[in-house]
Each structure stands twice: as structure tokens, then as C-alpha cells.
Amino acid sequence: MERITLSKKQKKLLTEIAEGIYNSCSDDDRADIYVLMELDLVHGTKVIGGNVIAIRLTDHGLAYMRLNPKLKNPTIWQDKKHIINTVISLIAMIVSIIALVKK
């Protein structure tokens, strides 16, 4: 699953929607709800005036909540682990090639 960075307010809204305690989209929440809809975490029906009603988790949102129940944002260390592993593998390959050539 792709790494998604959410603001504190978006995390709060997503948690409320998942628990079924979020009632209606207010003007303050509208932009954050649109972001969650764009990320395909929630689905809702847009009505005249820009508000969103009948907000619910999508299958993608449900999977995201199960894989990341604390809604932690991705860290730079997650990328660094892969970069370090790649560099170590490349060094090992170069050393192997040099050992073969010296024979």
C-alpha cells in the first residue's frame, strides 16, 4: 500500500468516520474531507453548496486503517532502509566482480 501523509485533522476525521461517530461535513471539514476522498480513503455524496453527505470508508480506506491503525505518517527512515540495503548490495556485487577479475 502506498505511503500516505495525513494532517492531524484528517487523521481525526478518518478515525471518526471509521468508528461511525462522524455526522455531517461542516465548512471547516470540507477541504479535509475532499483530500480524504481524493486519496480514495472515504466516499461521500457531494451536494449543492459543496458539502458532502453519507461519508463512509472505502475498501481502500478500510485496508489502510487495518494496516496502519495508529495512522502514523511515513518517516524518512523507511526510505533510508531501502537505500542502505541497495548500497550494500551494490558494494558486494562490485567486490565479487573484482574478486573474479583478479583470478
Tab-separated table of C-alpha atoms in Angstrom:
chain	number	residue	atom	x	y	z
A	1	MET	CA	0.000	0.000	0.000
A	2	GLU	CA	1.303	3.442	-0.823
A	3	ARG	CA	2.512	5.730	1.884
A	4	ILE	CA	0.018	8.420	2.765
A	5	THR	CA	0.760	11.526	4.810
A	6	LEU	CA	-2.248	12.924	6.664
A	7	SER	CA	-2.667	16.018	8.822
A	8	LYS	CA	-3.855	15.696	12.418
A	9	LYS	CA	-7.323	16.879	11.436
A	10	GLN	CA	-7.529	14.377	8.570
A	11	LYS	CA	-6.470	11.578	10.928
A	12	LYS	CA	-9.147	12.651	13.414
A	13	LEU	CA	-11.828	12.755	10.703
A	14	LEU	CA	-10.779	9.375	9.308
A	15	THR	CA	-10.926	7.821	12.775
A	16	GLU	CA	-14.364	9.321	13.448
A	17	ILE	CA	-15.668	8.091	10.093
A	18	ALA	CA	-14.273	4.597	10.741
A	19	GLU	CA	-15.904	4.491	14.182
A	20	GLY	CA	-19.195	5.761	12.786
A	21	ILE	CA	-19.353	8.861	15.008
A	22	TYR	CA	-18.843	11.468	12.273
A	23	ASN	CA	-22.209	13.021	11.443
A	24	SER	CA	-22.018	15.737	8.829
A	25	CYS	CA	-19.460	17.704	6.882
A	26	SER	CA	-19.069	21.238	8.197
A	27	ASP	CA	-17.430	24.088	6.299
A	28	ASP	CA	-14.283	23.655	8.404
A	29	ASP	CA	-14.004	19.967	7.486
A	30	ARG	CA	-14.832	20.296	3.796
A	31	ALA	CA	-11.266	20.639	2.476
A	32	ASP	CA	-10.017	17.750	4.598
A	33	ILE	CA	-12.906	15.525	3.529
A	34	TYR	CA	-12.122	16.334	-0.114
A	35	VAL	CA	-8.480	15.317	0.468
A	36	LEU	CA	-9.595	12.018	2.015
A	37	MET	CA	-11.929	11.474	-0.953
A	38	GLU	CA	-9.125	12.253	-3.409
A	39	LEU	CA	-6.900	9.699	-1.654
A	40	ASP	CA	-9.770	7.177	-2.012
A	41	LEU	CA	-9.950	6.595	1.735
A	42	VAL	CA	-13.558	7.756	2.087
A	43	HIS	CA	-16.538	8.143	-0.203
A	44	GLY	CA	-19.342	10.619	0.123
A	45	THR	CA	-22.022	12.305	-1.924
A	46	LYS	CA	-21.422	15.934	-2.848
A	47	VAL	CA	-24.496	18.126	-2.609
A	48	ILE	CA	-25.275	21.653	-3.711
A	49	GLY	CA	-23.177	24.101	-1.724
A	50	GLY	CA	-20.108	21.859	-1.725
A	51	ASN	CA	-20.931	19.857	1.389
A	52	VAL	CA	-20.508	16.108	1.498
A	53	ILE	CA	-23.088	13.742	2.985
A	54	ALA	CA	-23.224	9.989	3.607
A	55	ILE	CA	-19.499	9.743	4.233
A	56	ARG	CA	-18.151	6.213	4.649
A	57	LEU	CA	-14.853	4.354	4.377
A	58	THR	CA	-13.984	2.798	1.039
A	59	ASP	CA	-12.383	-0.636	0.801
A	60	HIS	CA	-9.041	1.127	0.349
A	61	GLY	CA	-9.701	3.199	3.476
A	62	LEU	CA	-10.664	0.129	5.467
A	63	ALA	CA	-7.475	-1.659	4.395
A	64	TYR	CA	-5.408	1.419	5.249
A	65	MET	CA	-6.980	1.600	8.719
A	66	ARG	CA	-6.255	-2.088	9.335
A	67	LEU	CA	-2.642	-1.858	8.156
A	68	ASN	CA	-1.978	1.408	9.988
A	69	PRO	CA	-4.374	1.547	12.979
A	70	LYS	CA	-2.453	4.381	14.693
A	71	LEU	CA	-2.413	6.372	11.422
A	72	LYS	CA	1.310	7.072	11.670
A	73	ASN	CA	2.723	9.166	8.849
A	74	PRO	CA	5.623	7.685	6.889
A	75	THR	CA	9.123	8.593	8.044
A	76	ILE	CA	12.309	9.194	6.131
A	77	TRP	CA	13.856	6.138	7.808
A	78	GLN	CA	11.566	3.884	5.812
A	79	ASP	CA	13.266	5.108	2.623
A	80	LYS	CA	16.746	5.044	4.127
A	81	LYS	CA	16.470	1.340	4.982
A	82	HIS	CA	15.938	0.503	1.316
A	83	ILE	CA	18.680	2.844	0.146
A	84	ILE	CA	21.194	1.368	2.613
A	85	ASN	CA	20.300	-2.187	1.553
A	86	THR	CA	20.739	-1.254	-2.104
A	87	VAL	CA	24.136	0.351	-1.480
A	88	ILE	CA	25.344	-2.698	0.475
A	89	SER	CA	24.184	-4.984	-2.323
A	90	LEU	CA	25.977	-2.892	-4.954
A	91	ILE	CA	29.213	-2.890	-2.917
A	92	ALA	CA	29.001	-6.668	-2.516
A	93	MET	CA	28.456	-7.071	-6.257
A	94	ILE	CA	31.453	-4.852	-7.081
A	95	VAL	CA	33.676	-6.759	-4.641
A	96	SER	CA	32.546	-10.034	-6.227
A	97	ILE	CA	33.346	-8.802	-9.721
A	98	ILE	CA	36.796	-7.585	-8.624
A	99	ALA	CA	37.490	-10.958	-6.989
A	100	LEU	CA	36.536	-12.760	-10.210
A	101	VAL	CA	38.672	-10.490	-12.397
A	102	LYS	CA	41.797	-10.893	-10.186
A	103	LYS	CA	41.815	-14.690	-10.640
